[in-house]
Short mmCIF file of C-alpha atoms in Angstrom, two decimals:
data_model
loop_
_atom_site.label_atom_id
_atom_site.label_comp_id
_atom_site.label_asym_id
_atom_site.label_seq_id
_atom_site.Cartn_x
_atom_site.Cartn_y
_atom_site.Cartn_z
CA MET M 1 0.00 0.00 0.00
CA ASN M 2 1.22 3.49 -0.84
CA ALA M 3 2.46 5.33 2.26
CA ASN M 4 0.56 8.47 1.23
CA SER M 5 -2.81 6.82 0.67
CA PRO M 6 -5.87 8.06 2.70
CA ALA M 7 -6.08 4.75 4.53
CA GLN M 8 -2.50 5.08 5.70
CA ALA M 9 -2.99 8.77 6.51
CA SER M 10 -5.87 7.94 8.83
CA ASP M 11 -3.48 5.80 10.91
CA GLU M 12 -1.01 8.65 11.48
CA PRO M 13 -0.90 9.71 15.16
CA GLY M 14 -2.82 12.92 15.81
CA THR M 15 -4.07 13.29 12.22
CA GLU M 16 -7.71 13.31 13.22
CA ARG M 17 -7.07 16.04 15.79
CA LEU M 18 -5.14 18.05 13.19
CA GLU M 19 -8.02 17.69 10.76
CA LYS M 20 -10.43 19.09 13.35
CA ALA M 21 -8.02 21.92 14.16
CA VAL M 22 -7.78 22.86 10.48
CA ARG M 23 -11.57 22.89 10.07
CA ALA M 24 -11.97 25.01 13.20
CA ALA M 25 -9.27 27.44 12.01
CA GLU M 26 -10.91 27.71 8.58
CA THR M 27 -14.28 28.52 10.15
CA ALA M 28 -12.76 31.10 12.48
CA LEU M 29 -10.85 32.73 9.62
CA ILE M 30 -13.98 33.00 7.47
CA GLU M 31 -15.90 34.63 10.33
CA TYR M 32 -13.04 37.07 10.86
CA GLU M 33 -12.92 37.90 7.15
CA ILE M 34 -16.67 38.59 7.22
CA ALA M 35 -16.21 40.96 10.16
CA VAL M 36 -13.31 42.81 8.47
CA GLU M 37 -15.13 43.12 5.14
CA THR M 38 -18.35 44.39 6.71
CA PHE M 39 -16.37 47.04 8.60
CA ARG M 40 -14.50 48.00 5.41
CA VAL M 41 -17.83 48.51 3.62
CA GLU M 42 -19.10 50.68 6.47
CA VAL M 43 -15.91 52.78 6.45
CA GLU M 44 -16.17 53.29 2.69
CA ASN M 45 -19.91 54.05 2.77
CA PHE M 46 -19.50 56.46 5.69
CA SER M 47 -16.73 58.29 3.86
CA ARG M 48 -18.78 58.70 0.68
CA LEU M 49 -21.99 59.68 2.48
CA HIS M 50 -20.07 62.07 4.72
CA HIS M 51 -18.70 63.89 1.67
CA GLN M 52 -22.01 63.80 -0.19
CA ARG M 53 -24.22 65.05 2.63
CA LEU M 54 -21.85 67.25 4.61
CA GLY M 55 -19.53 68.56 1.88
CA PRO M 56 -21.74 71.62 1.22
CA VAL M 57 -21.83 72.41 4.95
CA TYR M 58 -18.04 72.23 5.20
CA ALA M 59 -17.83 74.50 2.14
CA ARG M 60 -20.17 77.00 3.81
CA LEU M 61 -18.03 76.94 6.97
CA ASP M 62 -14.89 77.61 4.92
CA GLU M 63 -16.58 80.54 3.17
CA LEU M 64 -17.76 82.03 6.47
CA ASP M 65 -14.29 81.62 8.01
CA ALA M 66 -12.78 83.46 5.03
CA ARG M 67 -15.31 86.30 5.25
CA ILE M 68 -14.80 86.67 9.00
CA ALA M 69 -11.02 86.78 8.56
CA GLU M 70 -11.38 89.35 5.76
CA ALA M 71 -13.66 91.51 7.92
CA ILE M 72 -11.16 91.42 10.78
CA ALA M 73 -8.25 92.23 8.44
CA ALA M 74 -10.14 95.15 6.88
CA ARG M 75 -10.88 96.54 10.33
CA THR M 76 -7.40 96.18 11.86
CA GLY M 77 -5.09 96.47 8.86
CA ASP M 78 -2.69 94.20 10.76
CA PRO M 79 -0.30 92.33 8.37
CA GLU M 80 -0.81 89.08 10.27
CA ASP M 81 -4.61 89.44 10.01
CA ILE M 82 -4.27 90.15 6.29
CA ARG M 83 -2.05 87.09 5.84
CA ARG M 84 -4.56 84.94 7.72
CA ALA M 85 -7.43 86.29 5.61
CA ASP M 86 -5.54 85.52 2.38
CA GLU M 87 -4.85 82.03 3.66
CA LYS M 88 -8.52 81.42 4.51
CA ARG M 89 -9.65 82.74 1.13
CA GLY M 90 -7.07 80.60 -0.65
CA ALA M 91 -8.58 77.51 0.92
CA VAL M 92 -11.95 78.40 -0.61
CA LEU M 93 -10.86 79.44 -4.09
CA PRO M 94 -10.77 76.74 -6.80
CA MET M 95 -7.47 75.60 -8.26
CA PRO M 96 -6.92 77.75 -11.37
CA LYS M 97 -7.39 75.94 -14.69
CA VAL M 98 -7.47 72.50 -13.03
CA GLU M 99 -11.22 72.34 -12.48
CA GLU M 100 -11.85 73.50 -16.03
CA LEU M 101 -9.67 70.72 -17.42
CA PHE M 102 -11.07 68.00 -15.16
CA PHE M 103 -14.64 69.20 -14.71
CA GLY M 104 -16.63 66.67 -12.70
CA TRP M 105 -13.48 64.83 -11.58
CA ILE M 106 -11.47 67.27 -9.45
CA ASP M 107 -12.29 70.27 -7.27
CA SER M 108 -10.26 72.41 -4.88
CA THR M 109 -10.12 69.55 -2.34
CA GLY M 110 -8.77 67.01 -4.82
CA MET M 111 -10.35 64.11 -6.69
CA LEU M 112 -14.10 63.82 -6.20
CA PRO M 113 -15.41 60.63 -4.51
CA GLU M 114 -17.39 59.58 -7.59
CA ALA M 115 -14.25 59.80 -9.75
CA GLN M 116 -12.34 57.73 -7.21
CA ALA M 117 -15.14 55.17 -7.20
CA MET M 118 -15.02 54.78 -10.97
CA LEU M 119 -11.23 54.40 -11.00
CA ASN M 120 -11.45 51.74 -8.26
CA GLU M 121 -14.32 49.94 -10.04
CA GLN M 122 -16.64 50.68 -7.13
CA PRO M 123 -20.32 51.61 -7.41
CA VAL M 124 -20.61 55.12 -8.85
CA SER M 125 -23.91 56.02 -7.17
CA PRO M 126 -23.50 56.75 -3.45
CA PRO M 127 -24.92 54.20 -1.00
CA SER M 128 -28.27 54.93 0.65
CA ARG M 129 -26.89 54.37 4.15
CA VAL M 130 -23.69 53.56 6.01
CA ARG M 131 -24.68 50.09 7.20
CA PRO M 132 -26.57 47.81 4.81
CA GLY M 133 -29.90 46.53 6.15
CA GLU M 134 -30.13 43.47 8.37
CA GLU M 135 -31.57 41.35 5.54
CA ALA M 136 -28.57 42.15 3.35
CA ARG M 137 -26.17 41.51 6.25
CA ARG M 138 -27.66 38.05 6.94
CA ALA M 139 -27.62 37.10 3.26
CA TYR M 140 -24.04 38.29 2.88
CA ARG M 141 -22.74 36.33 5.87
CA ASP M 142 -24.53 33.17 4.71
CA LEU M 143 -23.16 33.43 1.17
CA VAL M 144 -19.57 34.04 2.29
CA ARG M 145 -19.72 31.06 4.65
CA LYS M 146 -20.91 28.80 1.83
CA ALA M 147 -18.85 30.13 -1.07
CA HIS M 148 -15.57 31.18 0.54
CA PRO M 149 -12.55 30.32 -1.68
CA ASP M 150 -10.67 28.79 1.25
CA LEU M 151 -13.18 25.92 1.18
CA ALA M 152 -12.24 24.98 -2.40
CA GLN M 153 -10.50 21.68 -3.05
CA ASP M 154 -8.75 22.67 -6.30
CA GLU M 155 -7.59 25.79 -8.13
CA ALA M 156 -10.48 25.86 -10.62
CA GLU M 157 -13.04 25.76 -7.83
CA ARG M 158 -11.15 28.47 -5.94
CA GLU M 159 -11.22 30.76 -8.98
CA ARG M 160 -14.95 30.15 -9.43
CA ARG M 161 -15.60 31.04 -5.80
CA GLU M 162 -13.39 34.15 -5.93
CA ALA M 163 -15.24 35.46 -8.99
CA PHE M 164 -18.57 34.75 -7.33
CA LEU M 165 -17.59 36.55 -4.12
CA VAL M 166 -16.58 39.66 -6.10
CA ARG M 167 -20.25 39.91 -7.13
CA VAL M 168 -21.41 39.15 -3.59
CA ASN M 169 -19.19 41.88 -2.13
CA LYS M 170 -20.46 44.43 -4.66
CA ALA M 171 -24.10 43.61 -3.92
CA TYR M 172 -23.42 43.91 -0.20
CA ALA M 173 -21.60 47.24 -0.59
CA ASP M 174 -24.68 48.50 -2.46
CA GLY M 175 -26.95 47.18 0.30
CA ASP M 176 -28.83 45.31 -2.46
CA ALA M 177 -30.78 42.57 -0.65
CA PRO M 178 -32.65 41.38 -3.81
CA ALA M 179 -29.33 40.96 -5.65
CA LEU M 180 -27.93 38.95 -2.73
CA ALA M 181 -31.04 36.76 -2.73
CA ALA M 182 -30.59 36.12 -6.46
CA LEU M 183 -26.93 35.24 -5.88
CA ALA M 184 -27.96 32.81 -3.14
CA GLU M 185 -30.30 31.05 -5.59
CA GLU M 186 -27.53 30.99 -8.20
CA TRP M 187 -25.11 29.43 -5.74
CA GLU M 188 -27.56 26.73 -4.69
CA ALA M 189 -28.21 25.87 -8.35
CA GLY M 190 -24.52 25.91 -9.31
CA PRO M 191 -22.00 23.05 -9.39
CA LEU M 192 -21.24 21.43 -6.08
CA PRO M 193 -17.67 21.36 -4.76
CA GLY M 194 -15.60 18.37 -5.76
CA PRO M 195 -15.20 15.39 -3.43
CA VAL M 196 -13.18 15.97 -0.28
CA ALA M 197 -10.41 13.57 0.66
CA GLU M 198 -11.13 11.69 3.86
CA LEU M 199 -8.04 12.93 5.65
CA LEU M 200 -4.98 14.90 4.65
CA ARG M 201 -1.47 13.92 5.61
CA GLY M 202 -0.04 15.46 8.75
CA GLU M 203 2.47 17.55 6.79
CA GLU M 204 -0.29 19.01 4.63
CA LEU M 205 -2.39 19.81 7.68
CA TYR M 206 0.46 21.62 9.38
CA ALA M 207 1.12 23.61 6.18
CA ARG M 208 -2.58 24.49 5.99
CA LEU M 209 -2.58 25.71 9.59
CA GLU M 210 0.50 27.84 8.90
CA TRP M 211 -1.17 29.42 5.85
CA LEU M 212 -4.34 30.14 7.85
CA ALA M 213 -2.25 31.82 10.56
CA GLN M 214 -0.51 34.04 7.97
CA ARG M 215 -3.87 34.96 6.45
CA LYS M 216 -5.17 35.87 9.90
CA GLU M 217 -2.17 38.17 10.50
CA MET M 218 -2.79 39.92 7.18
CA LEU M 219 -6.46 40.45 8.04
CA ALA M 220 -5.50 41.75 11.48
CA ARG M 221 -3.27 44.39 9.84
CA THR M 222 -6.11 45.39 7.50
CA ALA M 223 -8.52 45.66 10.43
CA ALA M 224 -6.05 47.78 12.40
CA GLU M 225 -5.57 50.17 9.45
CA LEU M 226 -9.35 50.57 9.12
CA GLU M 227 -9.81 51.18 12.83
CA GLU M 228 -6.97 53.71 12.97
CA SER M 229 -8.22 55.72 9.98
CA ALA M 230 -10.13 58.95 10.64
CA ILE M 231 -13.42 57.48 9.41
CA GLY M 232 -12.85 54.22 11.28
CA ALA M 233 -12.26 56.12 14.50
CA MET M 234 -15.49 58.04 13.96
CA LEU M 235 -17.45 54.84 13.35
CA LYS M 236 -16.15 53.37 16.60
CA LEU M 237 -17.97 56.20 18.38
CA ALA M 238 -21.31 54.82 17.17
CA PRO M 239 -20.92 51.07 16.58
CA ASP M 240 -24.65 50.36 16.97
CA ASP M 241 -26.02 53.02 14.61
CA PRO M 242 -23.41 54.62 12.32
CA ASP M 243 -26.13 56.25 10.20
CA ALA M 244 -27.29 58.25 13.22
CA LEU M 245 -23.72 59.53 13.63
CA LEU M 246 -23.97 61.34 10.28
CA GLU M 247 -27.08 63.14 11.48
CA GLU M 248 -25.37 64.09 14.73
CA ILE M 249 -22.33 65.46 12.87
CA ALA M 250 -24.60 67.39 10.50
CA GLU M 251 -26.42 68.96 13.47
CA GLN M 252 -23.11 70.01 15.04
CA LEU M 253 -21.86 71.50 11.77
CA LEU M 254 -25.08 73.45 11.25
CA GLY M 255 -24.64 74.84 14.74
CA GLN M 256 -21.12 75.96 13.80
CA VAL M 257 -22.51 77.60 10.65
CA ALA M 258 -25.07 79.54 12.71
CA GLU M 259 -22.33 80.61 15.13
CA ARG M 260 -20.11 81.85 12.27
CA GLU M 261 -23.02 83.72 10.69
CA ARG M 262 -23.71 85.49 14.00
CA GLU M 263 -20.02 86.41 14.30
CA LEU M 264 -19.99 87.79 10.74
CA ALA M 265 -23.14 89.79 11.43
CA ARG M 266 -21.57 91.21 14.62
CA LEU M 267 -18.45 92.31 12.73
CA SER M 268 -20.58 93.89 10.03
CA GLU M 269 -22.57 95.84 12.64
CA GLN M 270 -19.34 97.02 14.27
CA GLU M 271 -18.02 98.25 10.93
CA GLN M 272 -21.26 100.09 10.17
CA GLY M 273 -21.22 101.65 13.63
CA GLU M 274 -17.67 102.90 13.21
CA GLN M 275 -18.50 104.40 9.82
CA ALA M 276 -21.57 106.20 11.15
#
């Protein structure tokens, strides 16, 4: 009998325990990948919605700051106040000739989110909310658990699963529950995975565990980068309802706008009083 045959492999000491350890590690890794990917989608969606909904408010704040600085500079004539006013106005003015050449792609803050989305092959239309609905979340988790490439037994099956999950990830990023439901039906109707060997040799199992550990380290680095980003840090402030956080930020910004407008009105009244 061949020394590498399944029957012989089943007699190797500890092989059954290794097999269970590999299966447990695979399951844990898939769950971790799901958690990292769902957080990545929320970070991306929050960033795009933040720019879409609050960009005009930030622009209004910048304009008010420039006008306040200009009013102070006109009143004092101080060189430092004039320099500060020029600096504030420069932050508001568009980049000369650049916006004309790249209309719809670039503004004074850099590349627009929709242009970035197209270059990265992401959905062009902004998402409706930061966190996809619960139905979409359940469907996404179930599909990833069933179709994850790490469960493939050969390279062709892995490639099929990877291509399928690209579509799953896009539907989830869009919060498209009907598309996820259609993908679930497609997966159930598709070809079944090839037969699984009864047991792998001990050397193969150890190699598999090592690969899973390396994959886990890579995901941990990705998760840390997401959590340490500005948007990730903001999301951690409202883990249960990130969409409500946008409304809270908008309310705070509108309060700042009202405060700036009152300050500008006060300066204008002072100037008129001094001229009278």
